[in-house]
Amino acid sequence: MHIVKSSAVHVIGAGLAGSEAAHQIAATGTPVVLHEMRPVRSTEAHKTDGFAELVCSNSFRSDDWENNAVGLLHEELRRAGSLIMAAADEHKLPAGGALAVDRDAFSAEVTARISANPLITIVRGELDGLPPEDWSNVIVATGPLTSPALSAALATLTGEDSLAFFDAIAPVIHRDSIDTSIAWFQSRYDKAGPAGTGADYLNCPMSKDEYEAFVDALLAGEKTSFKEWEASTPYFDGCLPVEVMAERGRETLRFGPMKPVGLDDPRTGRWPYAVVQLRQDNALGTLWNMVGFQTKLKHAEQVRIFRMIPGLENAEFARLGGLHRNTYLNSPKLLDRSLRLRSMPRLRFAGQITGVEGYIESAAIGLLAGRFAAAEAMGVSSDAPPATTALGALLNHITGGHLVSDDSERGAARSFQPMNINYGLLPDLDANPTHDQNGKKLKGPERGREKKRAMSRRALADLAGWLGEPTPAKRSA
């Protein structure tokens, strides 16, 4: 029988956030008990019992730290010793300027590293309600699919109705069923990224008539009906089902996931009217996912309608799309700056349940929660990362970014919604750059690009100071 020290931190959930939190805590020499309900109890979206299973896309999005806020967050996590980023870098796949991973190998890597850590005890089984009272330091990282029992207990504890939205899953297609006499390999503007060559996507072109017929089919296609408890749940704009995008206007898809810019059809030498992109989904290159094609269409309708796409007439689907319900807290009102529940400070929260959207954002909040919990266990202070960093900006968003004055005595969270990391969450520069690093005066779009680079350089410089050793906590006399 494994004896757990009384100072152990309990982490509930072994997704991206929970796995990252457990790793960060153990890195300080603090014991961890990691609780994962799968496979004792599974979810509508998970397929395995592995840690950090990716249930939607296999992409962590842009890896360009100088020009993209997501890439900046990647780099900050790498410098902070992130397990999730280490596993992603170990199992990356070609994906243009994005960081995509072999989902099975990635999960296996995280599971193996967590399982091999002597400071981490793994307990399988569902937590039926709130954590026991004698657990004094707990991180709840149950993700967007928090079990009904725990969700109900949290709702009772906080007095808040959990907000909810839908997250959708895109189909995956067998590579050998794609017609490459029509579809061609190319990244947008031939851009190469980590493990990429500049020809990392399969592109299926559409003429105007083909696009119009496809939109008509999406609009008329039979959808899976909502359950009664799902009916009033709003979608998150960052992961809209393809048919919902079509409902918002006939050109919406052509300016969204089906935009043809930067892609030259080799048969014509020109950009097509619209394009469907597929991205490699596993290391063998045998599976490719439809980028931006999450859907609530019934399975038979998906096969029929998606085979209308040129190059996919004979597509064989390894996985069809689907939709699941996500829940998240009204975090600006409920959580303090170290992610603790105000009404029960022994509980911290991490990951998507806090109101961040995206794999890497979830891992980032897991990293912060882990560091905060470990510092508390060791009796040392742990400052929040500077607001000028991507990590600090995310933390600000979920713990105060939406606080507005409700009256003279209290603040209230208004319109709090899940958020991906973006430069808009970071404070502005003291002075915007007017010249590039070579002294050349900036014009037009160049000013915006140089501003992003300057914000990224500032973030990494400020991060370096935050990554120093913790100082002893101040104690009252």
Short mmCIF file of C-alpha atoms in Angstrom, two decimals:
data_model
loop_
_atom_site.label_atom_id
_atom_site.label_comp_id
_atom_site.label_asym_id
_atom_site.label_seq_id
_atom_site.Cartn_x
_atom_site.Cartn_y
_atom_site.Cartn_z
CA MET A 1 0.00 0.00 0.00
CA HIS A 2 1.35 3.42 -0.99
CA ILE A 3 1.50 5.87 1.92
CA VAL A 4 0.71 9.45 0.91
CA LYS A 5 2.15 12.27 3.00
CA SER A 6 -0.37 14.59 4.61
CA SER A 7 1.13 17.47 2.62
CA ALA A 8 0.16 15.88 -0.68
CA VAL A 9 -1.78 17.97 -3.19
CA HIS A 10 -4.81 16.23 -4.70
CA VAL A 11 -5.40 16.87 -8.42
CA ILE A 12 -8.77 15.78 -9.81
CA GLY A 13 -8.66 15.04 -13.53
CA ALA A 14 -5.76 13.88 -15.71
CA GLY A 15 -6.44 15.89 -18.84
CA LEU A 16 -4.02 18.48 -20.13
CA ALA A 17 -4.49 20.82 -17.17
CA GLY A 18 -4.45 18.14 -14.49
CA SER A 19 -1.44 16.34 -15.95
CA GLU A 20 0.47 19.62 -16.21
CA ALA A 21 -0.49 20.60 -12.66
CA ALA A 22 0.64 17.24 -11.25
CA HIS A 23 3.95 17.50 -13.09
CA GLN A 24 4.61 21.03 -11.84
CA ILE A 25 3.81 20.10 -8.24
CA ALA A 26 6.02 17.00 -8.29
CA ALA A 27 8.87 19.06 -9.79
CA THR A 28 9.05 20.95 -6.48
CA GLY A 29 9.42 17.72 -4.49
CA THR A 30 5.82 17.86 -3.26
CA PRO A 31 3.81 14.60 -3.39
CA VAL A 32 0.70 14.49 -5.58
CA VAL A 33 -2.37 12.27 -5.72
CA LEU A 34 -3.80 12.38 -9.26
CA HIS A 35 -7.42 11.23 -9.55
CA GLU A 36 -8.82 10.16 -12.94
CA MET A 37 -12.29 8.66 -13.32
CA ARG A 38 -11.60 6.96 -16.66
CA PRO A 39 -11.92 4.05 -17.39
CA VAL A 40 -14.18 3.44 -14.37
CA ARG A 41 -16.45 6.12 -15.80
CA SER A 42 -15.98 7.50 -19.30
CA THR A 43 -17.40 10.55 -21.12
CA GLU A 44 -19.24 11.15 -24.37
CA ALA A 45 -16.07 12.46 -26.03
CA HIS A 46 -13.16 10.41 -24.65
CA LYS A 47 -12.14 7.14 -26.33
CA THR A 48 -9.26 5.96 -24.10
CA ASP A 49 -8.15 5.99 -20.47
CA GLY A 50 -4.89 7.80 -21.31
CA PHE A 51 -3.90 11.09 -19.75
CA ALA A 52 -4.13 14.33 -21.76
CA GLU A 53 -6.28 12.69 -24.46
CA LEU A 54 -7.04 15.13 -27.29
CA VAL A 55 -10.74 14.84 -28.08
CA CYS A 56 -11.10 17.54 -30.74
CA SER A 57 -8.32 18.72 -33.08
CA ASN A 58 -4.76 17.40 -32.88
CA SER A 59 -3.36 20.92 -33.36
CA PHE A 60 -1.94 23.22 -30.70
CA ARG A 61 -2.23 25.98 -33.32
CA SER A 62 0.50 28.46 -34.26
CA ASP A 63 4.03 27.91 -32.95
CA ASP A 64 5.32 31.33 -34.08
CA TRP A 65 6.21 33.06 -30.79
CA GLU A 66 7.19 36.37 -32.38
CA ASN A 67 4.02 36.96 -34.37
CA ASN A 68 1.26 34.94 -32.73
CA ALA A 69 0.01 34.99 -29.14
CA VAL A 70 -0.56 31.22 -29.17
CA GLY A 71 3.04 30.65 -30.23
CA LEU A 72 4.13 33.03 -27.49
CA LEU A 73 2.23 30.94 -24.94
CA HIS A 74 3.95 27.82 -26.31
CA GLU A 75 7.35 29.42 -25.75
CA GLU A 76 6.49 30.63 -22.25
CA LEU A 77 5.37 27.13 -21.28
CA ARG A 78 8.53 25.59 -22.68
CA ARG A 79 10.64 27.96 -20.61
CA ALA A 80 8.55 27.14 -17.53
CA GLY A 81 9.26 23.40 -17.89
CA SER A 82 5.87 22.33 -19.25
CA LEU A 83 5.25 18.58 -19.56
CA ILE A 84 2.54 19.15 -22.17
CA MET A 85 4.87 21.14 -24.42
CA ALA A 86 7.69 18.63 -23.99
CA ALA A 87 5.38 15.80 -25.08
CA ALA A 88 4.01 17.88 -27.97
CA ASP A 89 7.51 18.69 -29.23
CA GLU A 90 8.45 15.01 -28.96
CA HIS A 91 5.52 13.88 -31.13
CA LYS A 92 4.93 16.80 -33.51
CA LEU A 93 3.64 16.34 -37.06
CA PRO A 94 3.96 18.49 -40.18
CA ALA A 95 1.28 21.19 -40.09
CA GLY A 96 2.53 24.34 -41.80
CA GLY A 97 3.03 27.07 -39.21
CA ALA A 98 1.11 25.13 -36.56
CA LEU A 99 2.23 22.65 -33.91
CA ALA A 100 0.22 19.47 -34.47
CA VAL A 101 0.82 16.17 -32.72
CA ASP A 102 0.23 12.45 -33.10
CA ARG A 103 -2.63 12.34 -30.60
CA ASP A 104 -2.11 8.74 -29.47
CA ALA A 105 1.66 9.03 -29.08
CA PHE A 106 1.26 12.38 -27.31
CA SER A 107 -1.17 10.97 -24.75
CA ALA A 108 0.98 7.88 -24.25
CA GLU A 109 4.02 10.09 -23.58
CA VAL A 110 2.20 12.16 -20.95
CA THR A 111 0.76 9.03 -19.34
CA ALA A 112 4.16 7.34 -19.20
CA ARG A 113 5.93 10.35 -17.68
CA ILE A 114 3.25 10.87 -15.05
CA SER A 115 3.11 7.15 -14.20
CA ALA A 116 6.88 6.93 -13.82
CA ASN A 117 7.10 9.84 -11.38
CA PRO A 118 7.63 8.43 -7.85
CA LEU A 119 6.01 11.52 -6.28
CA ILE A 120 2.72 11.03 -8.15
CA THR A 121 0.15 8.49 -6.93
CA ILE A 122 -2.56 7.67 -9.49
CA VAL A 123 -6.06 6.82 -8.28
CA ARG A 124 -8.67 5.64 -10.80
CA GLY A 125 -12.34 6.24 -10.05
CA GLU A 126 -14.99 8.96 -10.01
CA LEU A 127 -15.17 11.49 -7.20
CA ASP A 128 -18.76 11.45 -6.03
CA GLY A 129 -19.31 15.05 -5.00
CA LEU A 130 -16.94 17.50 -3.34
CA PRO A 131 -13.45 16.37 -2.24
CA PRO A 132 -13.29 15.08 1.37
CA GLU A 133 -12.82 17.80 3.98
CA ASP A 134 -9.42 16.46 5.05
CA TRP A 135 -8.00 17.24 1.59
CA SER A 136 -6.61 20.67 2.39
CA ASN A 137 -4.99 21.45 -0.97
CA VAL A 138 -6.97 20.40 -4.04
CA ILE A 139 -6.91 21.28 -7.75
CA VAL A 140 -10.10 20.55 -9.69
CA ALA A 141 -9.06 20.06 -13.32
CA THR A 142 -12.03 18.08 -14.53
CA GLY A 143 -12.21 19.89 -17.84
CA PRO A 144 -15.23 20.72 -19.97
CA LEU A 145 -16.80 17.32 -19.23
CA THR A 146 -16.98 17.51 -15.44
CA SER A 147 -19.00 14.60 -14.05
CA PRO A 148 -22.64 15.32 -13.14
CA ALA A 149 -22.04 14.52 -9.45
CA LEU A 150 -19.18 16.98 -9.10
CA SER A 151 -20.93 19.62 -11.23
CA ALA A 152 -24.00 19.44 -9.01
CA ALA A 153 -21.88 19.69 -5.87
CA LEU A 154 -20.03 22.73 -7.20
CA ALA A 155 -23.27 24.43 -8.21
CA THR A 156 -24.64 23.91 -4.71
CA LEU A 157 -21.43 25.18 -3.12
CA THR A 158 -21.09 28.33 -5.22
CA GLY A 159 -24.73 29.20 -5.63
CA GLU A 160 -23.94 29.87 -9.29
CA ASP A 161 -25.46 28.18 -12.29
CA SER A 162 -22.57 26.83 -14.35
CA LEU A 163 -22.37 28.45 -17.75
CA ALA A 164 -22.14 26.04 -20.65
CA PHE A 165 -21.33 25.93 -24.36
CA PHE A 166 -20.92 23.30 -27.03
CA ASP A 167 -17.57 22.08 -28.33
CA ALA A 168 -17.51 20.16 -31.58
CA ILE A 169 -15.34 17.40 -33.05
CA ALA A 170 -14.18 17.35 -36.69
CA PRO A 171 -14.19 14.20 -38.87
CA VAL A 172 -11.01 12.22 -39.59
CA ILE A 173 -10.47 10.61 -43.01
CA HIS A 174 -8.24 7.75 -44.20
CA ARG A 175 -5.48 9.23 -46.35
CA ASP A 176 -5.64 6.57 -49.06
CA SER A 177 -9.29 7.39 -49.76
CA ILE A 178 -8.49 11.01 -50.74
CA ASP A 179 -8.18 11.70 -54.49
CA THR A 180 -4.84 13.50 -54.89
CA SER A 181 -5.43 14.06 -58.59
CA ILE A 182 -7.80 16.78 -57.32
CA ALA A 183 -6.54 17.60 -53.81
CA TRP A 184 -3.00 18.97 -53.55
CA PHE A 185 -0.41 19.44 -50.82
CA GLN A 186 0.30 23.04 -49.80
CA SER A 187 0.41 25.19 -46.68
CA ARG A 188 -1.14 28.62 -46.97
CA TYR A 189 1.41 30.85 -48.72
CA ASP A 190 3.79 27.84 -48.57
CA LYS A 191 4.57 28.62 -44.93
CA ALA A 192 6.55 25.94 -43.08
CA GLY A 193 6.34 25.49 -39.33
CA PRO A 194 7.59 22.97 -36.75
CA ALA A 195 8.24 19.63 -38.49
CA GLY A 196 6.69 21.13 -41.64
CA THR A 197 7.79 21.59 -45.26
CA GLY A 198 5.42 24.27 -46.52
CA ALA A 199 3.25 21.60 -48.15
CA ASP A 200 1.57 20.21 -45.07
CA TYR A 201 -2.15 20.43 -45.82
CA LEU A 202 -4.27 18.58 -48.36
CA ASN A 203 -6.45 21.10 -50.16
CA CYS A 204 -9.74 20.25 -51.83
CA PRO A 205 -10.85 23.06 -54.22
CA MET A 206 -14.39 24.17 -54.97
CA SER A 207 -15.84 26.21 -57.80
CA LYS A 208 -18.63 28.71 -57.11
CA ASP A 209 -21.32 26.24 -58.16
CA GLU A 210 -19.81 23.45 -56.07
CA TYR A 211 -19.59 25.75 -53.06
CA GLU A 212 -23.21 26.92 -53.40
CA ALA A 213 -24.44 23.32 -53.68
CA PHE A 214 -22.38 22.35 -50.64
CA VAL A 215 -23.80 25.18 -48.53
CA ASP A 216 -27.32 24.21 -49.60
CA ALA A 217 -26.64 20.62 -48.47
CA LEU A 218 -25.27 21.77 -45.11
CA LEU A 219 -28.32 23.93 -44.47
CA ALA A 220 -30.72 21.14 -45.40
CA GLY A 221 -28.80 18.33 -43.72
CA GLU A 222 -30.40 16.48 -40.82
CA LYS A 223 -28.81 17.38 -37.49
CA THR A 224 -28.64 15.49 -34.22
CA SER A 225 -31.36 16.89 -31.98
CA PHE A 226 -30.50 18.55 -28.70
CA LYS A 227 -31.42 16.93 -25.43
CA GLU A 228 -33.77 18.96 -23.29
CA TRP A 229 -30.99 20.07 -20.91
CA GLU A 230 -28.82 21.17 -23.86
CA ALA A 231 -31.36 23.27 -25.73
CA SER A 232 -30.48 26.68 -24.29
CA THR A 233 -26.69 26.20 -24.23
CA PRO A 234 -24.83 28.69 -26.48
CA TYR A 235 -22.01 27.71 -28.81
CA PHE A 236 -18.48 29.04 -28.31
CA ASP A 237 -17.57 31.14 -31.35
CA GLY A 238 -14.08 29.60 -31.58
CA CYS A 239 -15.46 26.12 -32.32
CA LEU A 240 -18.73 26.57 -34.21
CA PRO A 241 -20.21 23.60 -36.08
CA VAL A 242 -19.77 24.00 -39.82
CA GLU A 243 -23.53 24.00 -40.43
CA VAL A 244 -24.01 26.75 -37.84
CA MET A 245 -21.42 28.86 -39.65
CA ALA A 246 -23.33 28.27 -42.91
CA GLU A 247 -26.54 29.44 -41.23
CA ARG A 248 -24.87 32.78 -40.40
CA GLY A 249 -24.51 33.66 -44.08
CA ARG A 250 -23.66 31.98 -47.36
CA GLU A 251 -20.20 33.56 -47.48
CA THR A 252 -19.29 32.83 -43.85
CA LEU A 253 -17.49 29.57 -44.62
CA ARG A 254 -15.64 31.09 -47.56
CA PHE A 255 -14.20 33.72 -45.22
CA GLY A 256 -13.64 31.19 -42.43
CA PRO A 257 -12.38 27.59 -42.57
CA MET A 258 -12.92 27.42 -46.35
CA LYS A 259 -11.03 30.59 -47.29
CA PRO A 260 -8.88 29.95 -50.38
CA VAL A 261 -6.26 32.69 -49.93
CA GLY A 262 -2.62 31.71 -50.36
CA LEU A 263 -3.50 28.37 -51.99
CA ASP A 264 -2.75 27.86 -55.68
CA ASP A 265 -4.68 25.08 -57.39
CA PRO A 266 -1.99 23.41 -59.58
CA ARG A 267 -4.60 22.67 -62.23
CA THR A 268 -5.38 26.36 -62.76
CA GLY A 269 -2.50 28.24 -61.14
CA ARG A 270 -5.09 30.35 -59.28
CA TRP A 271 -6.82 30.42 -55.92
CA PRO A 272 -10.06 28.39 -56.02
CA TYR A 273 -13.40 29.92 -55.09
CA ALA A 274 -13.34 28.00 -51.79
CA VAL A 275 -11.21 25.23 -50.31
CA VAL A 276 -11.50 22.49 -47.70
CA GLN A 277 -8.22 21.77 -45.91
CA LEU A 278 -7.18 18.52 -44.27
CA ARG A 279 -4.33 18.24 -41.77
CA GLN A 280 -2.29 15.16 -40.86
CA ASP A 281 -3.66 13.52 -37.71
CA ASN A 282 -1.16 10.75 -36.88
CA ALA A 283 2.58 10.12 -37.26
CA LEU A 284 2.07 7.49 -39.94
CA GLY A 285 0.24 10.01 -42.11
CA THR A 286 -2.64 7.56 -42.62
CA LEU A 287 -5.29 9.76 -40.99
CA TRP A 288 -6.18 13.36 -41.88
CA ASN A 289 -8.71 15.62 -40.16
CA MET A 290 -11.00 18.15 -41.79
CA VAL A 291 -9.85 21.54 -40.50
CA GLY A 292 -12.69 23.58 -39.00
CA PHE A 293 -15.33 20.96 -39.87
CA GLN A 294 -16.71 20.18 -36.44
CA THR A 295 -20.36 19.30 -36.87
CA LYS A 296 -23.66 18.19 -35.37
CA LEU A 297 -24.88 16.61 -38.60
CA LYS A 298 -26.09 13.04 -38.25
CA HIS A 299 -23.44 10.51 -39.21
CA ALA A 300 -25.09 9.35 -42.44
CA GLU A 301 -25.55 13.00 -43.47
CA GLN A 302 -21.89 13.72 -42.82
CA VAL A 303 -20.82 10.93 -45.16
CA ARG A 304 -23.24 12.04 -47.87
CA ILE A 305 -22.53 15.77 -47.68
CA PHE A 306 -18.77 15.67 -47.14
CA ARG A 307 -18.38 13.33 -50.14
CA MET A 308 -19.68 16.24 -52.23
CA ILE A 309 -16.29 17.89 -51.68
CA PRO A 310 -13.99 17.50 -54.73
CA GLY A 311 -11.29 14.98 -53.84
CA LEU A 312 -13.40 13.39 -51.11
CA GLU A 313 -15.97 11.65 -53.32
CA ASN A 314 -14.75 8.25 -52.03
CA ALA A 315 -13.67 9.35 -48.57
CA GLU A 316 -13.55 6.70 -45.85
CA PHE A 317 -14.05 8.13 -42.36
CA ALA A 318 -12.02 6.88 -39.42
CA ARG A 319 -14.07 9.11 -37.14
CA LEU A 320 -17.15 11.18 -37.83
CA GLY A 321 -17.83 14.52 -36.25
CA GLY A 322 -19.77 15.09 -33.07
CA LEU A 323 -20.69 17.59 -30.40
CA HIS A 324 -20.47 17.58 -26.62
CA ARG A 325 -21.47 19.92 -23.83
CA ASN A 326 -18.81 21.91 -22.00
CA THR A 327 -19.22 23.61 -18.65
CA TYR A 328 -17.19 26.38 -17.08
CA LEU A 329 -17.29 28.55 -13.98
CA ASN A 330 -18.13 32.22 -13.64
CA SER A 331 -14.48 32.51 -12.68
CA PRO A 332 -14.06 36.31 -12.27
CA LYS A 333 -16.68 36.19 -9.54
CA LEU A 334 -15.82 32.82 -7.99
CA LEU A 335 -12.01 32.54 -8.09
CA ASP A 336 -9.23 34.57 -6.49
CA ARG A 337 -5.90 35.50 -8.14
CA SER A 338 -4.36 32.15 -7.26
CA LEU A 339 -7.31 30.25 -8.75
CA ARG A 340 -8.80 29.36 -5.36
CA LEU A 341 -12.55 29.20 -4.85
CA ARG A 342 -13.41 32.19 -2.69
CA SER A 343 -16.09 30.31 -0.76
CA MET A 344 -13.79 27.29 -0.14
CA PRO A 345 -10.11 28.25 -0.56
CA ARG A 346 -8.86 24.67 -0.22
CA LEU A 347 -10.18 24.14 -3.76
CA ARG A 348 -8.34 25.48 -6.80
CA PHE A 349 -9.48 25.16 -10.38
CA ALA A 350 -7.53 24.65 -13.59
CA GLY A 351 -8.12 24.11 -17.29
CA GLN A 352 -11.21 24.71 -19.40
CA ILE A 353 -13.55 24.67 -16.41
CA THR A 354 -12.05 28.07 -15.48
CA GLY A 355 -13.13 29.68 -18.76
CA VAL A 356 -10.14 29.38 -21.04
CA GLU A 357 -10.58 27.82 -24.45
CA GLY A 358 -8.07 25.58 -26.18
CA TYR A 359 -5.60 22.83 -25.39
CA ILE A 360 -2.61 25.00 -24.70
CA GLU A 361 -4.59 27.54 -22.68
CA SER A 362 -5.89 24.69 -20.49
CA ALA A 363 -2.37 23.39 -19.94
CA ALA A 364 -1.20 26.91 -19.08
CA ILE A 365 -3.77 27.31 -16.32
CA GLY A 366 -2.84 23.83 -15.09
CA LEU A 367 0.78 24.96 -14.87
CA LEU A 368 -0.16 28.02 -12.85
CA ALA A 369 -2.51 26.13 -10.52
CA GLY A 370 0.17 23.52 -9.93
CA ARG A 371 2.77 26.13 -9.05
CA PHE A 372 0.38 27.98 -6.75
CA ALA A 373 -0.65 24.76 -4.96
CA ALA A 374 2.95 23.58 -4.57
CA ALA A 375 4.00 26.93 -3.11
CA GLU A 376 1.16 26.75 -0.61
CA ALA A 377 2.17 23.21 0.39
CA MET A 378 5.77 24.36 0.94
CA GLY A 379 4.79 27.49 2.83
CA VAL A 380 6.34 29.89 0.35
CA SER A 381 4.90 32.75 -1.67
CA SER A 382 4.13 32.40 -5.35
CA ASP A 383 3.47 35.57 -7.28
CA ALA A 384 1.28 35.62 -10.36
CA PRO A 385 3.14 35.98 -13.66
CA PRO A 386 3.35 39.54 -15.01
CA ALA A 387 0.29 40.74 -16.91
CA THR A 388 2.61 41.45 -19.84
CA THR A 389 3.12 37.70 -20.37
CA ALA A 390 0.68 35.37 -22.10
CA LEU A 391 0.42 33.35 -18.88
CA GLY A 392 -0.37 36.46 -16.85
CA ALA A 393 -2.85 37.71 -19.44
CA LEU A 394 -4.81 34.45 -19.32
CA LEU A 395 -4.84 34.50 -15.53
CA ASN A 396 -6.09 38.09 -15.59
CA HIS A 397 -8.85 37.17 -18.02
CA ILE A 398 -10.33 34.45 -15.83
CA THR A 399 -9.79 36.10 -12.44
CA GLY A 400 -10.64 39.71 -13.17
CA GLY A 401 -10.59 40.59 -16.82
CA HIS A 402 -14.37 40.81 -16.96
CA LEU A 403 -14.98 42.53 -13.63
CA VAL A 404 -17.00 45.70 -14.05
CA SER A 405 -18.44 48.02 -11.43
CA ASP A 406 -21.93 46.83 -10.58
CA ASP A 407 -22.42 49.26 -7.71
CA SER A 408 -20.27 51.09 -5.19
CA GLU A 409 -19.81 48.04 -2.98
CA ARG A 410 -19.13 45.13 -5.25
CA GLY A 411 -18.03 44.06 -8.71
CA ALA A 412 -19.79 41.58 -10.93
CA ALA A 413 -18.73 39.47 -13.87
CA ARG A 414 -20.57 40.53 -17.00
CA SER A 415 -20.63 38.56 -20.25
CA PHE A 416 -17.84 36.22 -19.16
CA GLN A 417 -17.05 33.87 -22.02
CA PRO A 418 -14.28 31.34 -22.75
CA MET A 419 -11.25 32.91 -24.40
CA ASN A 420 -8.27 31.83 -26.45
CA ILE A 421 -5.00 33.63 -25.81
CA ASN A 422 -4.59 36.69 -28.03
CA TYR A 423 -2.61 39.92 -28.00
CA GLY A 424 -5.73 41.81 -27.01
CA LEU A 425 -5.46 40.30 -23.52
CA LEU A 426 -1.98 41.75 -22.99
CA PRO A 427 -1.46 45.37 -21.88
CA ASP A 428 -0.41 47.76 -24.62
CA LEU A 429 3.16 48.88 -25.10
CA ASP A 430 4.30 52.12 -23.47
CA ALA A 431 5.10 53.33 -26.98
CA ASN A 432 4.32 51.59 -30.24
CA PRO A 433 7.34 50.93 -32.49
CA THR A 434 7.85 53.31 -35.41
CA HIS A 435 10.94 51.59 -36.87
CA ASP A 436 11.98 47.97 -37.25
CA GLN A 437 15.10 46.46 -35.70
CA ASN A 438 17.16 47.63 -38.68
CA GLY A 439 16.03 51.23 -38.28
CA LYS A 440 13.65 51.19 -41.26
CA LYS A 441 10.48 53.26 -40.79
CA LEU A 442 7.39 51.11 -40.48
CA LYS A 443 4.41 51.58 -42.79
CA GLY A 444 0.88 50.16 -42.85
CA PRO A 445 0.58 46.49 -41.77
CA GLU A 446 4.27 46.44 -40.85
CA ARG A 447 3.46 48.53 -37.77
CA GLY A 448 1.03 45.93 -36.47
CA ARG A 449 3.42 43.07 -37.08
CA GLU A 450 6.29 44.86 -35.36
CA LYS A 451 4.03 45.72 -32.42
CA LYS A 452 3.25 42.02 -31.93
CA ARG A 453 6.94 41.16 -32.06
CA ALA A 454 7.70 43.87 -29.51
CA MET A 455 4.95 42.60 -27.19
CA SER A 456 6.31 39.06 -27.49
CA ARG A 457 9.88 40.13 -26.73
CA ARG A 458 8.63 42.09 -23.71
CA ALA A 459 6.67 39.06 -22.51
CA LEU A 460 9.67 36.72 -22.58
CA ALA A 461 11.88 39.28 -20.87
CA ASP A 462 9.31 39.74 -18.08
CA LEU A 463 8.75 35.99 -17.83
CA ALA A 464 12.43 35.45 -17.05
CA GLY A 465 12.09 37.42 -13.82
CA TRP A 466 8.98 35.50 -12.77
CA LEU A 467 10.70 32.15 -13.24
CA GLY A 468 13.14 32.83 -10.37
CA GLU A 469 13.12 30.93 -7.09
CA PRO A 470 10.19 31.64 -4.73
CA THR A 471 10.83 33.82 -1.69
CA PRO A 472 9.79 32.86 1.86
CA ALA A 473 6.21 33.81 2.60
CA LYS A 474 5.67 36.73 4.94
CA ARG A 475 4.18 35.58 8.21
CA SER A 476 2.17 37.66 10.62
CA ALA A 477 3.80 38.45 13.96
#
